[in-house]
mmCIF file of C-alpha atoms in Angstrom:
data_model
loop_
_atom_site.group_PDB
_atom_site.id
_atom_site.type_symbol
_atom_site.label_atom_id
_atom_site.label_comp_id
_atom_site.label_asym_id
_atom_site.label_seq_id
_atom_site.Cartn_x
_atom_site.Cartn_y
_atom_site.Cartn_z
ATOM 1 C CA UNK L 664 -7.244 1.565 30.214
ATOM 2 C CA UNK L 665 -5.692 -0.796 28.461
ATOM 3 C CA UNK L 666 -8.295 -1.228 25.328
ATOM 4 C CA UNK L 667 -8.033 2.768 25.324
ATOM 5 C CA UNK L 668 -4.681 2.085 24.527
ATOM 6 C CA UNK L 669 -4.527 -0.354 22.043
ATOM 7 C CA UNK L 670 -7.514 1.942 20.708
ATOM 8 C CA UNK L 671 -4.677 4.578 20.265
ATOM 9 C CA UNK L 672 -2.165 2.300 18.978
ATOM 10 C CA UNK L 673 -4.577 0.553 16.920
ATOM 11 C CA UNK L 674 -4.066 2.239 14.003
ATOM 12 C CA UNK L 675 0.410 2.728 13.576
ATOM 13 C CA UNK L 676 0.274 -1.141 14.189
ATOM 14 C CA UNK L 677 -2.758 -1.508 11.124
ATOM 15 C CA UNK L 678 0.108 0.951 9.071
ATOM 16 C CA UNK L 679 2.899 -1.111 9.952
ATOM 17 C CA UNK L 680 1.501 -4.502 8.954
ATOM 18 C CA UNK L 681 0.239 -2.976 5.778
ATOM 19 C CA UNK L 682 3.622 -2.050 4.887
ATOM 20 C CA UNK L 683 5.144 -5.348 6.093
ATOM 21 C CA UNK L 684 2.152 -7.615 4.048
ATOM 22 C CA UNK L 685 3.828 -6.221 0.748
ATOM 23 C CA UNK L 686 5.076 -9.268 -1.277
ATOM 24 C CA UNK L 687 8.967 -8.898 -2.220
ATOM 25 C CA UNK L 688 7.456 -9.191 -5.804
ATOM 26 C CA UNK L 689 5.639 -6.258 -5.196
ATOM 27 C CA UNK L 690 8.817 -4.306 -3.442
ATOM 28 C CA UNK L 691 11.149 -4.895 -6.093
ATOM 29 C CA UNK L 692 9.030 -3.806 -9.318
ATOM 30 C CA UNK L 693 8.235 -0.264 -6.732
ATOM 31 C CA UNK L 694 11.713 0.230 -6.480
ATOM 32 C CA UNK L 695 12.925 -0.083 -9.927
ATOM 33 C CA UNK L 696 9.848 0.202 -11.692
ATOM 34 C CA UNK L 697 10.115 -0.982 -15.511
ATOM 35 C CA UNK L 698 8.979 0.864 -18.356
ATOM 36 C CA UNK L 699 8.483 4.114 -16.182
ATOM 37 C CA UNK L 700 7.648 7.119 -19.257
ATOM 38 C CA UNK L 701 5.490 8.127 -21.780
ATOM 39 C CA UNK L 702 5.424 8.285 -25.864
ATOM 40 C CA UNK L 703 4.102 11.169 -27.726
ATOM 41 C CA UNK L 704 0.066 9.985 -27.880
ATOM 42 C CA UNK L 705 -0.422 12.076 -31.086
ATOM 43 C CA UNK L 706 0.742 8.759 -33.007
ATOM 44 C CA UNK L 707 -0.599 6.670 -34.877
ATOM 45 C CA UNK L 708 0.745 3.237 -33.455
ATOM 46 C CA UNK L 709 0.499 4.338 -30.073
ATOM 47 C CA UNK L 710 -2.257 3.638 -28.018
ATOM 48 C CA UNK L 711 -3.212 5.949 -24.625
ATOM 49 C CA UNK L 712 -5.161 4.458 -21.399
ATOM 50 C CA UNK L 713 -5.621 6.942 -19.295
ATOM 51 C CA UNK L 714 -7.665 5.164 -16.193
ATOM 52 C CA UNK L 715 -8.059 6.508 -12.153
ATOM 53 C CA UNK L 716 -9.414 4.733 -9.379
ATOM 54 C CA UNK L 717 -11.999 7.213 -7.762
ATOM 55 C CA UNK L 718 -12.290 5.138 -4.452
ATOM 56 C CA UNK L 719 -8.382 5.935 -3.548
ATOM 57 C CA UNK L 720 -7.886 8.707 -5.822
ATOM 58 C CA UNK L 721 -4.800 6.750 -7.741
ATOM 59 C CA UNK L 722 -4.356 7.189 -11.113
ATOM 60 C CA UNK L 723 -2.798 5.256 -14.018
ATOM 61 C CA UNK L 724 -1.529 5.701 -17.905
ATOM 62 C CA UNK L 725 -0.383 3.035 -19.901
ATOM 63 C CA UNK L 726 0.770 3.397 -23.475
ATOM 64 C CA UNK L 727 1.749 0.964 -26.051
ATOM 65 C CA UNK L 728 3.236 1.002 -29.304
ATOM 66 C CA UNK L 729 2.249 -1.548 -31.570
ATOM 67 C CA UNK L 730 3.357 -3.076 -34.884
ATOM 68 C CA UNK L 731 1.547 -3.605 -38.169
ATOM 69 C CA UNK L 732 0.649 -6.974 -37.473
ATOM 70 C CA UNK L 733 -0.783 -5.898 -34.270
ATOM 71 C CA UNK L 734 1.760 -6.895 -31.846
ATOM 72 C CA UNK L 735 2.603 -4.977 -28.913
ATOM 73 C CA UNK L 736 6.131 -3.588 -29.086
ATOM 74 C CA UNK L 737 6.402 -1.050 -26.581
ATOM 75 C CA UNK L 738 4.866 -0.035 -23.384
ATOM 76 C CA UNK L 739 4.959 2.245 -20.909
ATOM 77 C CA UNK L 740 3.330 3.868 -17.467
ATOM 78 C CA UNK L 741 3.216 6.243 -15.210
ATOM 79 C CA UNK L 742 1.199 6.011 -12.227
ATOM 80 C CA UNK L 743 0.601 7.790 -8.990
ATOM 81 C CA UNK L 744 -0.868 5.590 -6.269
ATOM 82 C CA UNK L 745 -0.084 3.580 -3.985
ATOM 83 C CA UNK L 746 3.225 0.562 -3.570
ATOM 84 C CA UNK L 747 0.435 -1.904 -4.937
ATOM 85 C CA UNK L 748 -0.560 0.009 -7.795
ATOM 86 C CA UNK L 749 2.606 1.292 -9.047
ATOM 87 C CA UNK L 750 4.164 -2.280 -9.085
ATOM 88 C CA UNK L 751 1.071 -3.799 -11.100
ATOM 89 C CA UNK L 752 1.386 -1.242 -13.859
ATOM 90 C CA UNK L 753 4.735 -2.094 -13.781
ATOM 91 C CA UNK L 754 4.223 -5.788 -13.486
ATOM 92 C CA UNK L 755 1.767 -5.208 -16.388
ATOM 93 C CA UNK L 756 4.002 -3.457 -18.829
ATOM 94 C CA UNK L 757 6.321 -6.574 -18.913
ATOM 95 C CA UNK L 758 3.787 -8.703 -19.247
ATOM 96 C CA UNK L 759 2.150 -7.580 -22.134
ATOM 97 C CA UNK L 760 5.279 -6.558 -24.268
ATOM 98 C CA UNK L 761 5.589 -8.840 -27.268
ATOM 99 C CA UNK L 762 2.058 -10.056 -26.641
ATOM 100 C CA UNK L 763 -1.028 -9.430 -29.560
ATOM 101 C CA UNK L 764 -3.776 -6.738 -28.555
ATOM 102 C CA UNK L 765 -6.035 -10.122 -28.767
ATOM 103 C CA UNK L 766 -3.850 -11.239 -26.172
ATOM 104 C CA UNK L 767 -3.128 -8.442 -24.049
ATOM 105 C CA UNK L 768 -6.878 -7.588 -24.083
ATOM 106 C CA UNK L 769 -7.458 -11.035 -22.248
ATOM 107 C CA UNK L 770 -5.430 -10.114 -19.411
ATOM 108 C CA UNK L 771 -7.077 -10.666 -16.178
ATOM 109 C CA UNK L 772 -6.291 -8.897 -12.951
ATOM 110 C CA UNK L 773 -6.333 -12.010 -11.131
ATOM 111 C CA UNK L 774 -2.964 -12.826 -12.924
ATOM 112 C CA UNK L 775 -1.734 -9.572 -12.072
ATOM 113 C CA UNK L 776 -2.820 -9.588 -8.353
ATOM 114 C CA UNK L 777 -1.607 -13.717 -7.916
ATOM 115 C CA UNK L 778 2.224 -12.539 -9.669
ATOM 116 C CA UNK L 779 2.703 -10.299 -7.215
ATOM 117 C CA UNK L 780 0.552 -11.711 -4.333
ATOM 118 C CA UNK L 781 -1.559 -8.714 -3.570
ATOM 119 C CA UNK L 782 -4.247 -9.346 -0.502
ATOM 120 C CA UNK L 783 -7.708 -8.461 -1.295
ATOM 121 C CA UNK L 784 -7.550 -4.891 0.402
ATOM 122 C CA UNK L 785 -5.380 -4.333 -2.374
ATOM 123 C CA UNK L 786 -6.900 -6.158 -5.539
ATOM 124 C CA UNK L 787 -8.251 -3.057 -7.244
ATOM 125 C CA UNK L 788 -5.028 -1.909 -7.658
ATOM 126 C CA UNK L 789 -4.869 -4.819 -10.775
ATOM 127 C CA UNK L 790 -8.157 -4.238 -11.769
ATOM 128 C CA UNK L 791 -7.160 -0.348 -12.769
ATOM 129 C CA UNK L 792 -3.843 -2.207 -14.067
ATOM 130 C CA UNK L 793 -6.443 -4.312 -16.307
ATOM 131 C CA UNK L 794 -8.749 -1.335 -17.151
ATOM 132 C CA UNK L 795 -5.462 0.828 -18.419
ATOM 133 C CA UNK L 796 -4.552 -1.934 -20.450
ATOM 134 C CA UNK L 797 -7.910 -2.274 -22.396
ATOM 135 C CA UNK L 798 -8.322 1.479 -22.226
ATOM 136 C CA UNK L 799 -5.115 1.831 -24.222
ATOM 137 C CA UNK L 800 -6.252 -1.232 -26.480
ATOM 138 C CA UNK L 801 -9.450 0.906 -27.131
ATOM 139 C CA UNK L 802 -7.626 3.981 -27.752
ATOM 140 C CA UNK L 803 -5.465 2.277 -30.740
ATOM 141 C CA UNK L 804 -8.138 0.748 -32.020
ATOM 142 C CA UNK L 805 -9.975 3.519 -32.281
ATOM 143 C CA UNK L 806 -7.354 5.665 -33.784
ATOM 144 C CA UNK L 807 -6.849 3.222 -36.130
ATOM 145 C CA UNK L 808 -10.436 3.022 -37.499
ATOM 146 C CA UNK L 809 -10.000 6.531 -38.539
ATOM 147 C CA UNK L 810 -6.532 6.587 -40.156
ATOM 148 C CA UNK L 811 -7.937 3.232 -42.433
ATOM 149 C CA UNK L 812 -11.148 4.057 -42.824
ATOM 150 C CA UNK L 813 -10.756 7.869 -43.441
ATOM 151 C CA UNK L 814 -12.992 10.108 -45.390
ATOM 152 C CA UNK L 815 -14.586 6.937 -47.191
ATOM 153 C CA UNK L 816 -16.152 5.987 -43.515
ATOM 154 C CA UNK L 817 -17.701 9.618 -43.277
ATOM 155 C CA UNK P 164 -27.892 13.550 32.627
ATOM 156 C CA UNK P 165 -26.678 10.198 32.341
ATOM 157 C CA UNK P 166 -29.925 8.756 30.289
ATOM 158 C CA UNK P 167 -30.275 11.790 28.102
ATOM 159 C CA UNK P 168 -26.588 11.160 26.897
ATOM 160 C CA UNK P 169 -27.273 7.835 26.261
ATOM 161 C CA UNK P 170 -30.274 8.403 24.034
ATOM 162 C CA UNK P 171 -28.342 11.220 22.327
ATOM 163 C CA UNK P 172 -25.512 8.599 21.630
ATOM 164 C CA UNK P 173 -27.774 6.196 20.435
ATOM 165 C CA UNK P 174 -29.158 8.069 17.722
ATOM 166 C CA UNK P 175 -25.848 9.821 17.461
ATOM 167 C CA UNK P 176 -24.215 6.202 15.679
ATOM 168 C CA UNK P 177 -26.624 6.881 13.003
ATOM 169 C CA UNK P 178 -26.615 10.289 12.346
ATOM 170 C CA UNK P 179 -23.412 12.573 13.506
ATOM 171 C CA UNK P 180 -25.192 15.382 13.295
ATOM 172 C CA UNK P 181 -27.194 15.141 15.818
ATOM 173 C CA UNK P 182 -24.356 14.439 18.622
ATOM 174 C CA UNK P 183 -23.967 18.332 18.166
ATOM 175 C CA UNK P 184 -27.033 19.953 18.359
ATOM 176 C CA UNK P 185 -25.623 23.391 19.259
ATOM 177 C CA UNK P 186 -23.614 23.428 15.591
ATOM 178 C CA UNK P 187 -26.445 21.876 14.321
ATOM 179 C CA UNK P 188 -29.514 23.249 15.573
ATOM 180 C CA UNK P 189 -31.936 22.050 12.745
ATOM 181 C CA UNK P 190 -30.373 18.617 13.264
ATOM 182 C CA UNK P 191 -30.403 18.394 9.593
ATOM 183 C CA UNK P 192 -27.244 16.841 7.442
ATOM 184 C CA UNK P 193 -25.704 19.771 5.840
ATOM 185 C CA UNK P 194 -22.172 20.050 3.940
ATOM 186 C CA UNK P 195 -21.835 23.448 5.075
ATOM 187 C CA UNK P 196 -20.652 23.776 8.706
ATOM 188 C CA UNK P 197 -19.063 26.339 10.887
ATOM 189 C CA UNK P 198 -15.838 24.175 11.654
ATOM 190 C CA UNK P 199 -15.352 26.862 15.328
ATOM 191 C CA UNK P 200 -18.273 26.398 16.512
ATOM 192 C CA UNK P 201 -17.950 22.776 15.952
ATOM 193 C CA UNK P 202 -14.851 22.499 17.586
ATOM 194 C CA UNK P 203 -15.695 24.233 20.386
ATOM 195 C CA UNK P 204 -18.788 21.941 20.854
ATOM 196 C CA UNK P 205 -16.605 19.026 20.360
ATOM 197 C CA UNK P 206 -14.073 19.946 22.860
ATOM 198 C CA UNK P 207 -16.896 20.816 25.850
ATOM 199 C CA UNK P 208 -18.196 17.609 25.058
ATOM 200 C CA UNK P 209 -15.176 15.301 25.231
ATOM 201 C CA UNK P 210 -15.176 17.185 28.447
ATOM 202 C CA UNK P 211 -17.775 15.876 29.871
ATOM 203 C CA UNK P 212 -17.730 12.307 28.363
ATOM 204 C CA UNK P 213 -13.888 11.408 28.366
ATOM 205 C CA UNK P 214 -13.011 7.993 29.393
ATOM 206 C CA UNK P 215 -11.060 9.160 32.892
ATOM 207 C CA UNK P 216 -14.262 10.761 33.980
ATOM 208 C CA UNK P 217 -16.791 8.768 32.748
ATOM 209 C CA UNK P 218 -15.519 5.163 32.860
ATOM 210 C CA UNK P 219 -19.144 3.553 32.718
ATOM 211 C CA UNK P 220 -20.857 5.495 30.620
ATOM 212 C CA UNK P 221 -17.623 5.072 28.206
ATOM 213 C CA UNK P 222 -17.839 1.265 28.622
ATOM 214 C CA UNK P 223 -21.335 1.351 28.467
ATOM 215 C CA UNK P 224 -21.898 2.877 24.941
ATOM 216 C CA UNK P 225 -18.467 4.153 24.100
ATOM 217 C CA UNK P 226 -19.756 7.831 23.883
ATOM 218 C CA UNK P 227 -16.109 9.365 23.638
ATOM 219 C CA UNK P 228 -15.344 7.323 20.841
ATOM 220 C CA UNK P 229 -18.484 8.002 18.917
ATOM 221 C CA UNK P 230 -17.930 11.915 19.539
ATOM 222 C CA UNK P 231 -14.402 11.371 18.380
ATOM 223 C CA UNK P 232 -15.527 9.409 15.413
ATOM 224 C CA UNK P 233 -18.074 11.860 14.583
ATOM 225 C CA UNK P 234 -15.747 15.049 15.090
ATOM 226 C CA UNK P 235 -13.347 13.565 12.753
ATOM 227 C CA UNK P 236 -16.435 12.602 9.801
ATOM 228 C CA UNK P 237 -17.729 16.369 10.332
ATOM 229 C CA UNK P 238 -14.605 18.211 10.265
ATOM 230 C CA UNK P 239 -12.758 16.941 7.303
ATOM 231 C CA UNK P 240 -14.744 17.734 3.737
ATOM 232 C CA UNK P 241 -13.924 14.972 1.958
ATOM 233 C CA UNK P 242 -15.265 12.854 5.158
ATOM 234 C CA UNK P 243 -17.975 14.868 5.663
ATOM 235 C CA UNK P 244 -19.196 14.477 1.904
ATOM 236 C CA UNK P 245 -18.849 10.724 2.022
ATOM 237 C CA UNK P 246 -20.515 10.477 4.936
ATOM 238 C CA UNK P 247 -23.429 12.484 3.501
ATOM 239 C CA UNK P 248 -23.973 10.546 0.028
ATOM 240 C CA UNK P 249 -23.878 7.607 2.054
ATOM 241 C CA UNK P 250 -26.613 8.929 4.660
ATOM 242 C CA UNK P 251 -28.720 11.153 1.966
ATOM 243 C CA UNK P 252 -28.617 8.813 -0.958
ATOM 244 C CA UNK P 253 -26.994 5.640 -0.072
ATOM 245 C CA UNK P 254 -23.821 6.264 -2.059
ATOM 246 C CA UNK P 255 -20.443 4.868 -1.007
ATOM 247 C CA UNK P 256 -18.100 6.590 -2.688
ATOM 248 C CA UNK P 257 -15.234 5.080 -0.815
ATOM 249 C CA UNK P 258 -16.076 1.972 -2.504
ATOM 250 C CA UNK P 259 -14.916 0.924 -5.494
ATOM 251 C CA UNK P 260 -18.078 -1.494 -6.633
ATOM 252 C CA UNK P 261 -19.501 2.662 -6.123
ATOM 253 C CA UNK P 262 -18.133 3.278 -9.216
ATOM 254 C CA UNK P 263 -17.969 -0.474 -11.032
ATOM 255 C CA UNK P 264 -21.577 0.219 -12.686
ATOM 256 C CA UNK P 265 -21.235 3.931 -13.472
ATOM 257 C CA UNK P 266 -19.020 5.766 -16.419
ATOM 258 C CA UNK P 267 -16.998 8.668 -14.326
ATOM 259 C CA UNK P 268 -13.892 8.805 -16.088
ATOM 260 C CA UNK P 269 -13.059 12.610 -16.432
ATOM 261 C CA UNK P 270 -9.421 12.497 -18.447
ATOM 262 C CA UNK P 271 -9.087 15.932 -17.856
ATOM 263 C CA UNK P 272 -8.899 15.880 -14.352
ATOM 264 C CA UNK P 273 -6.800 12.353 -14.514
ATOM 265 C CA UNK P 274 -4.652 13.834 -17.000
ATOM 266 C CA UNK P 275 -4.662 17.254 -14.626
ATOM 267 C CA UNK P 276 -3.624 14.937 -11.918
ATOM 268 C CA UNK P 277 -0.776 13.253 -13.727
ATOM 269 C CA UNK P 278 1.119 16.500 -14.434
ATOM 270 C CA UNK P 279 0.803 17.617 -11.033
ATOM 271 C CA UNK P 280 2.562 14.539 -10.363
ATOM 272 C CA UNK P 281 4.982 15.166 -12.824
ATOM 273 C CA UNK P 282 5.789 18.391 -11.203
ATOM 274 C CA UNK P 283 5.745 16.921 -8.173
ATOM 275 C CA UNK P 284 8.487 14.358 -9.143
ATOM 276 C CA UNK P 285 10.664 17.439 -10.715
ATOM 277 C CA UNK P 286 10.104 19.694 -7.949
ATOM 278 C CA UNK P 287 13.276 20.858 -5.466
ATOM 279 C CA UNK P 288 12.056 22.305 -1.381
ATOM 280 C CA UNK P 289 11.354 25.969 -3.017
ATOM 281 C CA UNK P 290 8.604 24.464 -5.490
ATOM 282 C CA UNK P 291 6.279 22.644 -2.570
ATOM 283 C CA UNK P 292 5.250 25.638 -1.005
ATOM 284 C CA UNK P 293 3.554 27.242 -4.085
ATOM 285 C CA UNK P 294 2.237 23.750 -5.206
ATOM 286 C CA UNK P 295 0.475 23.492 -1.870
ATOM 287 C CA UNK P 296 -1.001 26.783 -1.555
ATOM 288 C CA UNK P 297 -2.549 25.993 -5.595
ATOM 289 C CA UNK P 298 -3.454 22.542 -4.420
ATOM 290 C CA UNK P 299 -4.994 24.403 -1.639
ATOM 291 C CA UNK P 300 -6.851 26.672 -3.916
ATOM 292 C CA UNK P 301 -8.126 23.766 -5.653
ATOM 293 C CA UNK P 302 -9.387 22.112 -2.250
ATOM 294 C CA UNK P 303 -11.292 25.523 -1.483
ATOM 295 C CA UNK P 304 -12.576 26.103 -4.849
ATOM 296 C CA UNK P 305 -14.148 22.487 -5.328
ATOM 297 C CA UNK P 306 -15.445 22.452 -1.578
ATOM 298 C CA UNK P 307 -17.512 25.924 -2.724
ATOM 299 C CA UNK P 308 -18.432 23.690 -5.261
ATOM 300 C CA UNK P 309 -19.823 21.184 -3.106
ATOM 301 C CA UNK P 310 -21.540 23.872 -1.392
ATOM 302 C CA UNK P 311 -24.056 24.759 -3.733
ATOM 303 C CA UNK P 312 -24.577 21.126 -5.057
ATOM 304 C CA UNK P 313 -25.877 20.057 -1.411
ATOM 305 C CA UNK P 314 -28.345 23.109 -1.008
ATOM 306 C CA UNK P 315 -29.211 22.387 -4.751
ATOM 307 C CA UNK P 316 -29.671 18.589 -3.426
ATOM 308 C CA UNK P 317 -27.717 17.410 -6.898
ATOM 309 C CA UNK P 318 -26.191 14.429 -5.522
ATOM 310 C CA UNK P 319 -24.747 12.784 -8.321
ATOM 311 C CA UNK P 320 -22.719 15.836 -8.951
ATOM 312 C CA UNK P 321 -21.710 16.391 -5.514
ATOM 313 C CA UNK P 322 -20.432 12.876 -5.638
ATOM 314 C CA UNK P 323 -18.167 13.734 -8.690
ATOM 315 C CA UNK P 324 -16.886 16.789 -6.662
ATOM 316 C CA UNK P 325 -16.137 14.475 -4.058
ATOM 317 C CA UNK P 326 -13.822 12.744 -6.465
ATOM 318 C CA UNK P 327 -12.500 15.364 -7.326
ATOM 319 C CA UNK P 328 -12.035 16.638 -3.823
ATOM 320 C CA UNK P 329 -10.330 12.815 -2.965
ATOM 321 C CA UNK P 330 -7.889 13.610 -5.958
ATOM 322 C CA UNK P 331 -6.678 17.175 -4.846
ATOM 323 C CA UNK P 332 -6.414 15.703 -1.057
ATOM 324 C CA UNK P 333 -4.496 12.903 -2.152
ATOM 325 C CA UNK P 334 -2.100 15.595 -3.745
ATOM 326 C CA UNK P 335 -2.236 17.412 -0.354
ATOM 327 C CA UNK P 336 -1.071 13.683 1.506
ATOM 328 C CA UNK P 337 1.647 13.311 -1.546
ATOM 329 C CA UNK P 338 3.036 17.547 -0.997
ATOM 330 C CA UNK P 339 2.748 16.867 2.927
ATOM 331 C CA UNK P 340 5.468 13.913 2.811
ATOM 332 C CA UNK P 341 7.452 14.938 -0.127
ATOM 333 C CA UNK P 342 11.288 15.094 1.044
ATOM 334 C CA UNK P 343 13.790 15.525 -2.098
ATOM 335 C CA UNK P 344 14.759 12.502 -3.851
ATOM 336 C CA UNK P 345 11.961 10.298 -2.618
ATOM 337 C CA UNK P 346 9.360 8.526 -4.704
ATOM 338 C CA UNK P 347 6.392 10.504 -4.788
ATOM 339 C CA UNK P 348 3.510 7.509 -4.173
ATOM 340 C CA UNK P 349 0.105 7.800 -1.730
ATOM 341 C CA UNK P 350 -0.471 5.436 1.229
ATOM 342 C CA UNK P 351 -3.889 3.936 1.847
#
């Protein structure tokens, strides 16, 4: 009887220590996220990740804006997922700001996950952090290469 | 009666199917399933197998919790279609490594999702009903979907329409605790 309860129980006490394992790090940047918007991705200097994790069905956009000299001026996210993910992409926009795309491209999610002390059940929430990031990278980059390059590259 | 359950429980832990033959007469995995007569067979046999009643065979084997287990992988479509890429083809799409070695990035659904979100975040009490019943229309329409990739046996799609389907459920999860004001973020 007693196992058949606990069996019952088992899983508001699982849900409860989930929501109590959250690191105050991680609280704080879900309840006043930074850098929560968007910028018009038809721009030139702005560069769109668009990224979703399939497993938990979150998804993520990041956006930068970045200078001439390749320095990343701007950010900003939106994301729909979980505590976890919300506060990495939020975690992730302050990070990078200010930073070169060389730089910000060599973010790792393990710096992301260790800032805000995720547990493992919860680590791929940095890794789509770290995917949106290089996504949006990509997405400059690539807009770039046809705005220099133009009709001389066809 | 005892012996036979037994057996029927063993094989049962591997394949869920088979702990209801009446649904499933050709004790074949199949996406499509008549969710009554499933329930009905579920119910009659928590009957005979629940824990009061059956205290041995329970501790024995833990039949109730198997049938309960199973119930709940056949009923739901987005549990059901796991549970058959992972039988059929060896596919966990519930995993993220699943996805680490494969390209399945579909912006227009992402980008799909994040306006939903959007209208989610915007929306006052007389907006949720008509999200739902479109969300709902989604669920439906994808889970047809699913339907003819599993009788065309095209399991890489019909593990894309399960992402999909996780998306548009996660929606359902995010319009079934929406209360005005509140962030609008999934729990998992």
């Amino acid at each position: 009887m007693l196992s058949r309860q606990a069996f019952r129980t088992g899983k508001t006490v699982a849900s409860l220590l989930q929501t109590r394992s959250y690191h105050p790090k991680v609280i704080d940047h879900y309840q006043n996220p930074r850098n929560v918007g968007s910028f018009n991705k038809s721009l030139p200097n702005v560069g769109t990740g668009l990224v979703g994790a399939p497993a938990c069905g979150d998804v993520m956009r990041l956006q930068i804006k970045v200078s001439d000299d390749g320095v990343i001026e701007d950010v900003k996210f939106k994301t729909f997922g979980c505590g976890s993910a919300i506060a990495s992409s939020s975690y992730l926009t302050e990070l990078v700001r200010g930073m070169t795309l060389e730089e910000a491209g060599q973010v790792k999610n393990t710096a992301i996950a260790k800032e805000l002390s995720l547990p493992p059940v919860k680590l791929h929430c940095s890794m789509l952090a770290e995917d949106a990031i290089k996504s949006a990278i990509k997405d400059y980059r690539s807009k770039r290469a046809t705005t220099t390059l133009g009709p001389e590259a066809a | 009666m005892s012996f036979i359950f037994k057996r029927l429980i063993n094989t049962a832990t591997k394949d869920y199917f088979k702990v209801f033959p009446k649904t499933f007469p050709e004790q074949r995995p199949t996406f499509k399933v008549d969710l009554r007569k499933l329930r009905k067979e579920y119910r009659g046999l928590q009957a005979i197998n629940h824990p009061d009643l059956n205290q041995k065979l329970n501790q024995e084997e833990g039949a109730s919790s198997v049938i309960n287990h199973a119930y709940n992988t056949l009923k739901s479509p987005l549990n059901r279609s796991q549970y058959l890429l992972k039988l059929l083809k060896g596919y966990d799409v519930a995993e993220d490594e699943f996805f680490r070695t494969r390209q399945m990035a579909d912006k227009e659904l992402l980008m799909t999702i994040l306006e939903i979100h959007e209208e989610l975040e915007n929306a006052n009490e007389n907006d949720i009903e008509g999200l739902k019943q479109e969300n709902d229309a989604r669920i439906q329409e994808t889970v047809q979907e699913l339907e003819k990739l599993y009788e065309a046996e095209d399991y890489d799609a019909a593990a894309l329409g399960t992402i999909k389907l996780k998306y548009w459920v996660n929606i359902d999860t995010a319009l079934k605790n929406w209360e005005l004001g509140k962030p609008v973020e999934l729990t998992h």
